[in-house]
GROMACS .gro file of C-alpha atoms in nm:
model
  455
    1UNK     CA    1  -8.399   6.764   0.633
    2UNK     CA    2  -8.515   6.480   0.853
    3UNK     CA    3  -8.294   6.194   0.961
    4UNK     CA    4  -8.393   5.846   0.855
    5UNK     CA    5  -8.282   5.525   1.028
    6UNK     CA    6  -8.027   5.302   0.859
    7UNK     CA    7  -7.776   5.550   0.716
    8UNK     CA    8  -7.563   5.807   0.896
    9UNK     CA    9  -7.397   6.099   0.717
   10UNK     CA   10  -7.116   6.295   0.870
   11UNK     CA   11  -6.829   6.519   0.772
   12UNK     CA   12  -6.546   6.728   0.904
   13UNK     CA   13  -6.656   7.090   0.854
   14UNK     CA   14  -6.462   7.301   0.604
   15UNK     CA   15  -6.539   7.623   0.425
   16UNK     CA   16  -6.686   7.439   0.128
   17UNK     CA   17  -6.845   7.128   0.276
   18UNK     CA   18  -7.213   7.065   0.219
   19UNK     CA   19  -7.360   6.774   0.407
   20UNK     CA   20  -7.674   6.673   0.589
   21UNK     CA   21  -7.901   6.393   0.699
   22UNK     CA   22  -8.054   6.272   0.376
   23UNK     CA   23  -8.379   6.078   0.336
   24UNK     CA   24  -8.331   5.728   0.206
   25UNK     CA   25  -8.486   5.619  -0.121
   26UNK     CA   26  -8.807   5.430  -0.056
   27UNK     CA   27  -8.676   5.136  -0.259
   28UNK     CA   28  -8.381   5.090  -0.021
   29UNK     CA   29  -8.519   4.953   0.308
   30UNK     CA   30  -8.316   4.982   0.627
   31UNK     CA   31  -8.272   4.604   0.636
   32UNK     CA   32  -8.070   4.628   0.314
   33UNK     CA   33  -7.887   4.952   0.390
   34UNK     CA   34  -7.780   4.841   0.734
   35UNK     CA   35  -7.612   5.109   0.946
   36UNK     CA   36  -7.408   5.286   0.681
   37UNK     CA   37  -7.176   5.564   0.790
   38UNK     CA   38  -7.108   5.797   0.497
   39UNK     CA   39  -6.844   6.069   0.520
   40UNK     CA   40  -6.870   6.298   0.219
   41UNK     CA   41  -6.776   6.649   0.109
   42UNK     CA   42  -7.117   6.705  -0.048
   43UNK     CA   43  -7.449   6.536   0.015
   44UNK     CA   44  -7.541   6.303  -0.270
   45UNK     CA   45  -7.861   6.102  -0.209
   46UNK     CA   46  -7.780   5.882  -0.509
   47UNK     CA   47  -7.517   5.704  -0.301
   48UNK     CA   48  -7.797   5.538  -0.105
   49UNK     CA   49  -7.930   5.371  -0.420
   50UNK     CA   50  -7.619   5.158  -0.473
   51UNK     CA   51  -7.601   4.797  -0.345
   52UNK     CA   52  -7.362   4.849  -0.054
   53UNK     CA   53  -7.493   4.525   0.104
   54UNK     CA   54  -7.317   4.324  -0.170
   55UNK     CA   55  -6.942   4.254  -0.197
   56UNK     CA   56  -6.797   4.486  -0.459
   57UNK     CA   57  -6.670   4.204  -0.679
   58UNK     CA   58  -7.026   4.062  -0.691
   59UNK     CA   59  -7.207   4.385  -0.786
   60UNK     CA   60  -7.471   4.339  -1.057
   61UNK     CA   61  -7.375   4.457  -1.406
   62UNK     CA   62  -7.671   4.697  -1.409
   63UNK     CA   63  -7.489   4.916  -1.156
   64UNK     CA   64  -7.149   4.904  -1.323
   65UNK     CA   65  -6.989   5.122  -1.588
   66UNK     CA   66  -6.757   4.946  -1.830
   67UNK     CA   67  -6.442   5.156  -1.821
   68UNK     CA   68  -6.080   5.040  -1.840
   69UNK     CA   69  -5.898   5.046  -1.508
   70UNK     CA   70  -5.539   5.003  -1.401
   71UNK     CA   71  -5.390   4.723  -1.196
   72UNK     CA   72  -5.480   4.749  -0.827
   73UNK     CA   73  -5.416   4.546  -0.514
   74UNK     CA   74  -5.776   4.619  -0.413
   75UNK     CA   75  -6.113   4.536  -0.565
   76UNK     CA   76  -6.210   4.841  -0.775
   77UNK     CA   77  -6.530   4.897  -0.973
   78UNK     CA   78  -6.680   5.183  -1.172
   79UNK     CA   79  -7.047   5.259  -1.112
   80UNK     CA   80  -7.314   5.501  -1.233
   81UNK     CA   81  -7.416   5.780  -0.996
   82UNK     CA   82  -7.675   6.041  -1.099
   83UNK     CA   83  -7.554   6.071  -1.458
   84UNK     CA   84  -7.184   6.057  -1.372
   85UNK     CA   85  -6.939   5.774  -1.305
   86UNK     CA   86  -6.764   5.699  -0.976
   87UNK     CA   87  -6.477   5.467  -0.886
   88UNK     CA   88  -6.526   5.251  -0.576
   89UNK     CA   89  -6.239   5.080  -0.395
   90UNK     CA   90  -6.278   4.827  -0.113
   91UNK     CA   91  -6.011   4.870   0.154
   92UNK     CA   92  -5.971   4.916   0.529
   93UNK     CA   93  -6.135   5.207   0.711
   94UNK     CA   94  -5.802   5.361   0.809
   95UNK     CA   95  -5.668   5.351   0.452
   96UNK     CA   96  -5.994   5.482   0.304
   97UNK     CA   97  -6.012   5.778   0.543
   98UNK     CA   98  -5.642   5.858   0.503
   99UNK     CA   99  -5.665   5.858   0.124
  100UNK     CA  100  -5.989   6.058   0.126
  101UNK     CA  101  -5.832   6.336   0.333
  102UNK     CA  102  -5.506   6.327   0.132
  103UNK     CA  103  -5.698   6.373  -0.194
  104UNK     CA  104  -5.896   6.663  -0.045
  105UNK     CA  105  -5.576   6.835   0.068
  106UNK     CA  106  -5.414   6.788  -0.273
  107UNK     CA  107  -5.724   6.929  -0.444
  108UNK     CA  108  -5.699   7.243  -0.228
  109UNK     CA  109  -5.335   7.275  -0.338
  110UNK     CA  110  -5.448   7.254  -0.703
  111UNK     CA  111  -5.254   6.933  -0.769
  112UNK     CA  112  -5.390   6.712  -1.053
  113UNK     CA  113  -5.571   6.427  -0.880
  114UNK     CA  114  -5.906   6.251  -0.877
  115UNK     CA  115  -6.189   6.405  -0.674
  116UNK     CA  116  -6.278   6.226  -0.348
  117UNK     CA  117  -6.653   6.172  -0.304
  118UNK     CA  118  -6.706   5.969   0.013
  119UNK     CA  119  -6.588   5.708   0.260
  120UNK     CA  120  -6.853   5.450   0.344
  121UNK     CA  121  -6.824   5.222   0.646
  122UNK     CA  122  -7.068   5.003   0.836
  123UNK     CA  123  -7.147   4.789   0.531
  124UNK     CA  124  -7.310   4.456   0.604
  125UNK     CA  125  -7.483   4.182   0.409
  126UNK     CA  126  -7.860   4.134   0.463
  127UNK     CA  127  -7.761   3.853   0.702
  128UNK     CA  128  -7.548   4.095   0.906
  129UNK     CA  129  -7.201   3.980   0.795
  130UNK     CA  130  -6.955   4.274   0.783
  131UNK     CA  131  -6.823   4.402   0.449
  132UNK     CA  132  -6.511   4.609   0.385
  133UNK     CA  133  -6.537   4.989   0.386
  134UNK     CA  134  -6.503   5.168   0.053
  135UNK     CA  135  -6.348   5.486  -0.081
  136UNK     CA  136  -6.553   5.658  -0.353
  137UNK     CA  137  -6.390   5.895  -0.602
  138UNK     CA  138  -6.522   6.074  -0.911
  139UNK     CA  139  -6.413   5.925  -1.242
  140UNK     CA  140  -6.195   6.172  -1.432
  141UNK     CA  141  -6.364   6.235  -1.767
  142UNK     CA  142  -6.158   6.173  -2.081
  143UNK     CA  143  -5.890   5.995  -1.876
  144UNK     CA  144  -5.739   5.653  -1.932
  145UNK     CA  145  -5.506   5.416  -1.743
  146UNK     CA  146  -5.177   5.361  -1.923
  147UNK     CA  147  -5.268   5.003  -2.022
  148UNK     CA  148  -5.557   5.137  -2.230
  149UNK     CA  149  -5.331   5.363  -2.437
  150UNK     CA  150  -5.228   5.110  -2.698
  151UNK     CA  151  -5.349   5.001  -3.039
  152UNK     CA  152  -5.168   4.696  -3.169
  153UNK     CA  153  -4.867   4.782  -2.954
  154UNK     CA  154  -4.767   5.079  -2.744
  155UNK     CA  155  -4.504   5.281  -2.930
  156UNK     CA  156  -4.182   5.398  -2.772
  157UNK     CA  157  -4.257   5.768  -2.830
  158UNK     CA  158  -4.593   5.723  -2.655
  159UNK     CA  159  -4.415   5.563  -2.359
  160UNK     CA  160  -4.177   5.858  -2.346
  161UNK     CA  161  -4.468   6.104  -2.337
  162UNK     CA  162  -4.635   5.905  -2.058
  163UNK     CA  163  -4.315   5.902  -1.852
  164UNK     CA  164  -4.260   6.275  -1.908
  165UNK     CA  165  -4.614   6.340  -1.783
  166UNK     CA  166  -4.548   6.117  -1.480
  167UNK     CA  167  -4.226   6.308  -1.405
  168UNK     CA  168  -4.405   6.643  -1.423
  169UNK     CA  169  -4.677   6.517  -1.187
  170UNK     CA  170  -4.411   6.395  -0.942
  171UNK     CA  171  -4.235   6.733  -0.951
  172UNK     CA  172  -4.563   6.913  -0.881
  173UNK     CA  173  -4.636   6.680  -0.589
  174UNK     CA  174  -4.289   6.729  -0.443
  175UNK     CA  175  -4.310   7.107  -0.477
  176UNK     CA  176  -4.612   7.111  -0.242
  177UNK     CA  177  -4.445   6.868   0.001
  178UNK     CA  178  -4.630   6.548  -0.094
  179UNK     CA  179  -4.442   6.219  -0.060
  180UNK     CA  180  -4.623   5.962  -0.276
  181UNK     CA  181  -4.459   5.639  -0.164
  182UNK     CA  182  -4.603   5.428  -0.447
  183UNK     CA  183  -4.528   5.608  -0.772
  184UNK     CA  184  -4.631   5.403  -1.076
  185UNK     CA  185  -4.812   5.425  -1.406
  186UNK     CA  186  -5.087   5.209  -1.252
  187UNK     CA  187  -5.155   5.474  -0.988
  188UNK     CA  188  -5.190   5.746  -1.249
  189UNK     CA  189  -5.455   5.845  -1.503
  190UNK     CA  190  -5.366   6.018  -1.829
  191UNK     CA  191  -5.554   6.271  -2.041
  192UNK     CA  192  -5.454   6.381  -2.387
  193UNK     CA  193  -5.295   6.726  -2.385
  194UNK     CA  194  -5.222   6.867  -2.732
  195UNK     CA  195  -4.999   6.583  -2.850
  196UNK     CA  196  -4.869   6.507  -2.501
  197UNK     CA  197  -5.034   6.369  -2.190
  198UNK     CA  198  -5.141   6.524  -1.859
  199UNK     CA  199  -5.102   6.294  -1.558
  200UNK     CA  200  -5.336   6.279  -1.257
  201UNK     CA  201  -5.275   6.105  -0.926
  202UNK     CA  202  -5.539   5.838  -0.866
  203UNK     CA  203  -5.408   5.649  -0.561
  204UNK     CA  204  -5.287   5.839  -0.253
  205UNK     CA  205  -5.319   5.570   0.016
  206UNK     CA  206  -4.942   5.563   0.085
  207UNK     CA  207  -4.895   5.940   0.053
  208UNK     CA  208  -4.807   6.192   0.321
  209UNK     CA  209  -4.803   6.571   0.312
  210UNK     CA  210  -4.512   6.760   0.472
  211UNK     CA  211  -4.413   7.128   0.486
  212UNK     CA  212  -4.113   7.037   0.268
  213UNK     CA  213  -3.952   6.719   0.138
  214UNK     CA  214  -3.588   6.632   0.197
  215UNK     CA  215  -3.363   6.534  -0.093
  216UNK     CA  216  -3.369   6.178   0.042
  217UNK     CA  217  -3.750   6.163   0.036
  218UNK     CA  218  -3.763   6.293  -0.320
  219UNK     CA  219  -3.492   6.055  -0.438
  220UNK     CA  220  -3.664   5.757  -0.275
  221UNK     CA  221  -3.994   5.845  -0.446
  222UNK     CA  222  -3.803   5.870  -0.773
  223UNK     CA  223  -3.639   5.532  -0.720
  224UNK     CA  224  -3.979   5.376  -0.648
  225UNK     CA  225  -4.105   5.524  -0.975
  226UNK     CA  226  -3.810   5.386  -1.171
  227UNK     CA  227  -3.850   5.032  -1.031
  228UNK     CA  228  -4.230   5.025  -1.065
  229UNK     CA  229  -4.230   5.160  -1.421
  230UNK     CA  230  -3.965   4.905  -1.525
  231UNK     CA  231  -4.182   4.627  -1.382
  232UNK     CA  232  -4.495   4.758  -1.553
  233UNK     CA  233  -4.315   4.779  -1.888
  234UNK     CA  234  -4.179   4.426  -1.847
  235UNK     CA  235  -4.537   4.311  -1.789
  236UNK     CA  236  -4.650   4.487  -2.108
  237UNK     CA  237  -4.355   4.342  -2.304
  238UNK     CA  238  -4.437   3.993  -2.181
  239UNK     CA  239  -4.796   4.040  -2.297
  240UNK     CA  240  -4.684   4.167  -2.638
  241UNK     CA  241  -4.841   4.509  -2.577
  242UNK     CA  242  -4.533   4.723  -2.646
  243UNK     CA  243  -4.278   4.718  -2.925
  244UNK     CA  244  -4.014   4.446  -2.891
  245UNK     CA  245  -3.735   4.702  -2.932
  246UNK     CA  246  -3.837   4.880  -2.610
  247UNK     CA  247  -3.595   4.819  -2.322
  248UNK     CA  248  -3.811   4.838  -2.004
  249UNK     CA  249  -3.519   4.922  -1.773
  250UNK     CA  250  -3.366   5.185  -2.001
  251UNK     CA  251  -3.708   5.336  -2.069
  252UNK     CA  252  -3.788   5.356  -1.698
  253UNK     CA  253  -3.463   5.550  -1.648
  254UNK     CA  254  -3.618   5.832  -1.852
  255UNK     CA  255  -3.827   5.939  -1.554
  256UNK     CA  256  -3.506   6.004  -1.357
  257UNK     CA  257  -3.370   6.225  -1.635
  258UNK     CA  258  -3.697   6.406  -1.699
  259UNK     CA  259  -3.762   6.468  -1.328
  260UNK     CA  260  -3.412   6.594  -1.248
  261UNK     CA  261  -3.401   6.823  -1.552
  262UNK     CA  262  -3.733   6.982  -1.457
  263UNK     CA  263  -3.656   7.002  -1.085
  264UNK     CA  264  -3.325   7.175  -1.156
  265UNK     CA  265  -3.490   7.429  -1.384
  266UNK     CA  266  -3.749   7.508  -1.120
  267UNK     CA  267  -3.539   7.520  -0.806
  268UNK     CA  268  -3.163   7.558  -0.868
  269UNK     CA  269  -2.972   7.874  -0.797
  270UNK     CA  270  -2.819   8.049  -1.096
  271UNK     CA  271  -2.516   8.280  -1.083
  272UNK     CA  272  -2.414   8.525  -1.354
  273UNK     CA  273  -2.227   8.849  -1.408
  274UNK     CA  274  -2.393   9.177  -1.319
  275UNK     CA  275  -2.399   9.291  -1.682
  276UNK     CA  276  -2.598   8.975  -1.770
  277UNK     CA  277  -2.896   9.076  -1.555
  278UNK     CA  278  -3.122   9.013  -1.857
  279UNK     CA  279  -3.093   8.647  -1.758
  280UNK     CA  280  -3.337   8.711  -1.473
  281UNK     CA  281  -3.614   8.773  -1.726
  282UNK     CA  282  -3.489   8.488  -1.946
  283UNK     CA  283  -3.509   8.241  -1.654
  284UNK     CA  284  -3.864   8.348  -1.576
  285UNK     CA  285  -3.965   8.317  -1.942
  286UNK     CA  286  -3.817   7.965  -1.951
  287UNK     CA  287  -4.021   7.870  -1.647
  288UNK     CA  288  -4.332   8.018  -1.810
  289UNK     CA  289  -4.266   7.809  -2.121
  290UNK     CA  290  -4.254   7.501  -1.898
  291UNK     CA  291  -4.598   7.601  -1.770
  292UNK     CA  292  -4.494   7.748  -1.434
  293UNK     CA  293  -4.540   8.091  -1.279
  294UNK     CA  294  -4.284   8.250  -1.047
  295UNK     CA  295  -4.468   8.435  -0.773
  296UNK     CA  296  -4.151   8.535  -0.589
  297UNK     CA  297  -3.777   8.512  -0.648
  298UNK     CA  298  -3.465   8.608  -0.456
  299UNK     CA  299  -3.171   8.801  -0.600
  300UNK     CA  300  -2.843   8.833  -0.410
  301UNK     CA  301  -2.529   9.014  -0.520
  302UNK     CA  302  -2.175   8.935  -0.411
  303UNK     CA  303  -1.998   9.181  -0.177
  304UNK     CA  304  -1.801   9.334  -0.464
  305UNK     CA  305  -2.117   9.364  -0.671
  306UNK     CA  306  -1.976   9.160  -0.959
  307UNK     CA  307  -2.221   8.868  -0.975
  308UNK     CA  308  -2.590   8.799  -0.915
  309UNK     CA  309  -2.742   8.485  -0.765
  310UNK     CA  310  -3.100   8.411  -0.870
  311UNK     CA  311  -3.331   8.151  -0.720
  312UNK     CA  312  -3.707   8.112  -0.778
  313UNK     CA  313  -3.886   8.104  -0.442
  314UNK     CA  314  -4.245   8.006  -0.519
  315UNK     CA  315  -4.328   7.822  -0.841
  316UNK     CA  316  -4.688   7.747  -0.945
  317UNK     CA  317  -4.790   7.528  -1.238
  318UNK     CA  318  -5.060   7.623  -1.487
  319UNK     CA  319  -4.921   7.945  -1.639
  320UNK     CA  320  -5.093   7.901  -1.976
  321UNK     CA  321  -5.406   7.751  -1.822
  322UNK     CA  322  -5.455   8.060  -1.609
  323UNK     CA  323  -5.396   8.301  -1.895
  324UNK     CA  324  -5.642   8.117  -2.122
  325UNK     CA  325  -5.901   8.098  -1.845
  326UNK     CA  326  -5.860   8.470  -1.767
  327UNK     CA  327  -5.896   8.575  -2.131
  328UNK     CA  328  -6.164   8.333  -2.251
  329UNK     CA  329  -6.315   8.136  -1.962
  330UNK     CA  330  -6.195   7.813  -2.131
  331UNK     CA  331  -6.057   7.557  -1.887
  332UNK     CA  332  -5.800   7.338  -2.062
  333UNK     CA  333  -5.489   7.130  -1.997
  334UNK     CA  334  -5.157   7.318  -1.994
  335UNK     CA  335  -5.034   7.215  -2.341
  336UNK     CA  336  -5.380   7.261  -2.489
  337UNK     CA  337  -5.388   7.611  -2.340
  338UNK     CA  338  -5.043   7.689  -2.482
  339UNK     CA  339  -5.153   7.575  -2.830
  340UNK     CA  340  -5.480   7.770  -2.820
  341UNK     CA  341  -5.303   8.083  -2.691
  342UNK     CA  342  -5.055   8.063  -2.979
  343UNK     CA  343  -5.342   8.058  -3.227
  344UNK     CA  344  -5.513   8.339  -3.036
  345UNK     CA  345  -5.197   8.551  -3.051
  346UNK     CA  346  -5.165   8.489  -3.426
  347UNK     CA  347  -5.530   8.582  -3.468
  348UNK     CA  348  -5.466   8.907  -3.285
  349UNK     CA  349  -5.155   8.981  -3.494
  350UNK     CA  350  -5.359   8.934  -3.813
  351UNK     CA  351  -5.623   9.172  -3.675
  352UNK     CA  352  -5.368   9.436  -3.577
  353UNK     CA  353  -5.180   9.457  -3.250
  354UNK     CA  354  -5.367   9.774  -3.155
  355UNK     CA  355  -5.671   9.559  -3.075
  356UNK     CA  356  -5.712   9.511  -2.699
  357UNK     CA  357  -5.599   9.162  -2.591
  358UNK     CA  358  -5.925   9.077  -2.414
  359UNK     CA  359  -6.139   9.199  -2.706
  360UNK     CA  360  -5.926   9.000  -2.949
  361UNK     CA  361  -5.958   8.691  -2.728
  362UNK     CA  362  -6.337   8.729  -2.727
  363UNK     CA  363  -6.335   8.758  -3.107
  364UNK     CA  364  -6.115   8.448  -3.135
  365UNK     CA  365  -6.355   8.245  -2.922
  366UNK     CA  366  -6.656   8.350  -3.131
  367UNK     CA  367  -6.474   8.315  -3.466
  368UNK     CA  368  -6.256   8.006  -3.412
  369UNK     CA  369  -6.319   7.807  -3.094
  370UNK     CA  370  -6.697   7.805  -3.079
  371UNK     CA  371  -6.755   7.737  -3.454
  372UNK     CA  372  -6.524   7.433  -3.434
  373UNK     CA  373  -6.698   7.294  -3.126
  374UNK     CA  374  -7.045   7.355  -3.275
  375UNK     CA  375  -6.942   7.182  -3.598
  376UNK     CA  376  -6.870   6.851  -3.426
  377UNK     CA  377  -7.168   6.616  -3.477
  378UNK     CA  378  -7.350   6.533  -3.154
  379UNK     CA  379  -7.279   6.161  -3.190
  380UNK     CA  380  -6.903   6.233  -3.198
  381UNK     CA  381  -6.905   6.474  -2.904
  382UNK     CA  382  -6.762   6.221  -2.659
  383UNK     CA  383  -6.458   6.133  -2.865
  384UNK     CA  384  -6.231   6.400  -2.715
  385UNK     CA  385  -6.273   6.699  -2.487
  386UNK     CA  386  -6.346   7.028  -2.674
  387UNK     CA  387  -6.004   7.190  -2.620
  388UNK     CA  388  -5.829   6.880  -2.760
  389UNK     CA  389  -6.061   6.876  -3.061
  390UNK     CA  390  -5.989   7.243  -3.135
  391UNK     CA  391  -5.615   7.179  -3.103
  392UNK     CA  392  -5.635   6.884  -3.343
  393UNK     CA  393  -5.845   7.078  -3.594
  394UNK     CA  394  -5.592   7.363  -3.594
  395UNK     CA  395  -5.307   7.114  -3.643
  396UNK     CA  396  -5.501   6.937  -3.918
  397UNK     CA  397  -5.567   7.268  -4.093
  398UNK     CA  398  -5.199   7.365  -4.079
  399UNK     CA  399  -5.077   7.035  -4.228
  400UNK     CA  400  -5.353   7.031  -4.490
  401UNK     CA  401  -5.266   7.388  -4.595
  402UNK     CA  402  -4.898   7.297  -4.615
  403UNK     CA  403  -4.960   6.982  -4.820
  404UNK     CA  404  -5.198   7.156  -5.060
  405UNK     CA  405  -4.998   7.484  -5.069
  406UNK     CA  406  -5.303   7.698  -5.002
  407UNK     CA  407  -5.482   7.855  -4.706
  408UNK     CA  408  -5.751   7.596  -4.624
  409UNK     CA  409  -6.070   7.762  -4.490
  410UNK     CA  410  -6.160   7.670  -4.134
  411UNK     CA  411  -6.495   7.512  -4.226
  412UNK     CA  412  -6.326   7.287  -4.484
  413UNK     CA  413  -6.058   7.185  -4.233
  414UNK     CA  414  -6.319   7.098  -3.970
  415UNK     CA  415  -6.516   6.882  -4.214
  416UNK     CA  416  -6.201   6.704  -4.330
  417UNK     CA  417  -6.096   6.641  -3.969
  418UNK     CA  418  -6.439   6.504  -3.872
  419UNK     CA  419  -6.461   6.277  -4.177
  420UNK     CA  420  -6.103   6.147  -4.183
  421UNK     CA  421  -5.981   6.153  -3.822
  422UNK     CA  422  -6.236   6.212  -3.547
  423UNK     CA  423  -6.491   5.966  -3.678
  424UNK     CA  424  -6.240   5.683  -3.636
  425UNK     CA  425  -6.133   5.768  -3.284
  426UNK     CA  426  -6.262   5.565  -2.991
  427UNK     CA  427  -6.491   5.748  -2.751
  428UNK     CA  428  -6.272   5.865  -2.460
  429UNK     CA  429  -6.550   6.027  -2.260
  430UNK     CA  430  -6.701   5.685  -2.190
  431UNK     CA  431  -6.559   5.375  -2.347
  432UNK     CA  432  -6.865   5.278  -2.307
  433UNK     CA  433  -7.091   5.278  -2.008
  434UNK     CA  434  -7.201   4.928  -2.101
  435UNK     CA  435  -7.375   4.681  -1.873
  436UNK     CA  436  -7.251   4.384  -2.074
  437UNK     CA  437  -7.066   4.155  -1.831
  438UNK     CA  438  -6.802   4.039  -2.081
  439UNK     CA  439  -6.725   4.397  -2.188
  440UNK     CA  440  -6.687   4.501  -1.824
  441UNK     CA  441  -6.442   4.216  -1.756
  442UNK     CA  442  -6.234   4.299  -2.066
  443UNK     CA  443  -6.214   4.669  -1.983
  444UNK     CA  444  -6.131   4.610  -1.619
  445UNK     CA  445  -5.833   4.406  -1.733
  446UNK     CA  446  -5.715   4.687  -1.958
  447UNK     CA  447  -5.826   4.507  -2.276
  448UNK     CA  448  -6.011   4.715  -2.531
  449UNK     CA  449  -6.255   4.535  -2.758
  450UNK     CA  450  -6.258   4.598  -3.133
  451UNK     CA  451  -6.078   4.910  -3.254
  452UNK     CA  452  -5.809   5.061  -3.036
  453UNK     CA  453  -5.709   5.403  -2.917
  454UNK     CA  454  -5.481   5.603  -3.137
  455UNK     CA  455  -5.166   5.721  -2.967
   0.00000   0.00000   0.00000
């Protein structure tokens, strides 16, 4: 490809980088582009079509996507890019580059976080005045900031599920040696996960990656989370967005309990008598139920051979996700995967346990999963991601069968779910990608027009 004046692309080479000198769109003259310096993991010519010569807060509505966003100390906007949506944050060059590289490292470690797209510096107005650099990340489909997860008011059980998801994310970050430094609900995105929530890191500008974290570092991160969550809940209470009976301070303490319970299960040593060696397998099964795999563990016996000490050595999250992906090719959240695997196992039991697991999984996909997904009307396809829809249909079928004391056929359950539940859900794929200025302002403040999300 030939290099064009006005925009410079660069990258730090890795085994999966793709980058090059890209021709500029003919509608974007060099006088407008200025001398942009774009650092990106993959070349995307569409970046050159965006109005980088304008302050982010003044971008025209035609370029913006109306999606709810969390509270941020920076100017943040969502924009359209080649059929997808990106988040753009104005900040300093040092912060933008640091966060970009932190997000890339976390992605390689398979930690739930947003995908970094680019760092863009050298922005100027047409008159030559300098503009702040920006960090560009990919918008996480079907995700929402916590402030968007309310209807009339955010219920206490929903808050508990959000905080549990935040605690699990913090544990996963600490296991890989990441110190966040600014843990909060505002710096997290949430996706529905079979009745619970999955949390994704969205702001890593204060984070640092170490070989291991000390107890003090982990505890300080946890204290930051407790204080920030209490403040965020007080803000919601003041705005009448959560139930009056919710105690912000007491509720924020839940993250301490949830985190410590999970951390202990994953990392603490366990001692037991030699004849109770079955507890080795039981501990591993408990960790699997929590969604973690044990790749290695250490067993030590006492000199007299009377007791065993067990300690997991390497713990990876995503146990059910990996099994579902291996058997079916379906990529789902952890709780969604657990729910779908349970139905798949029941399907296999009904077919006879002599059927090979992989063959039975293939039959389940063609008999259960795919018919449900195909039955969802096209206009409702953006309501929820497919795995969540299948989970909800299976739940709906179970309750309907119980209430009516009969085995409700799958097709009837799907139709009932579409007519009575899905049709009234707000579209979580895009809330909407509107260019209406008032809608954009409402969504950016966390306010949802008209009907609200169910929680």
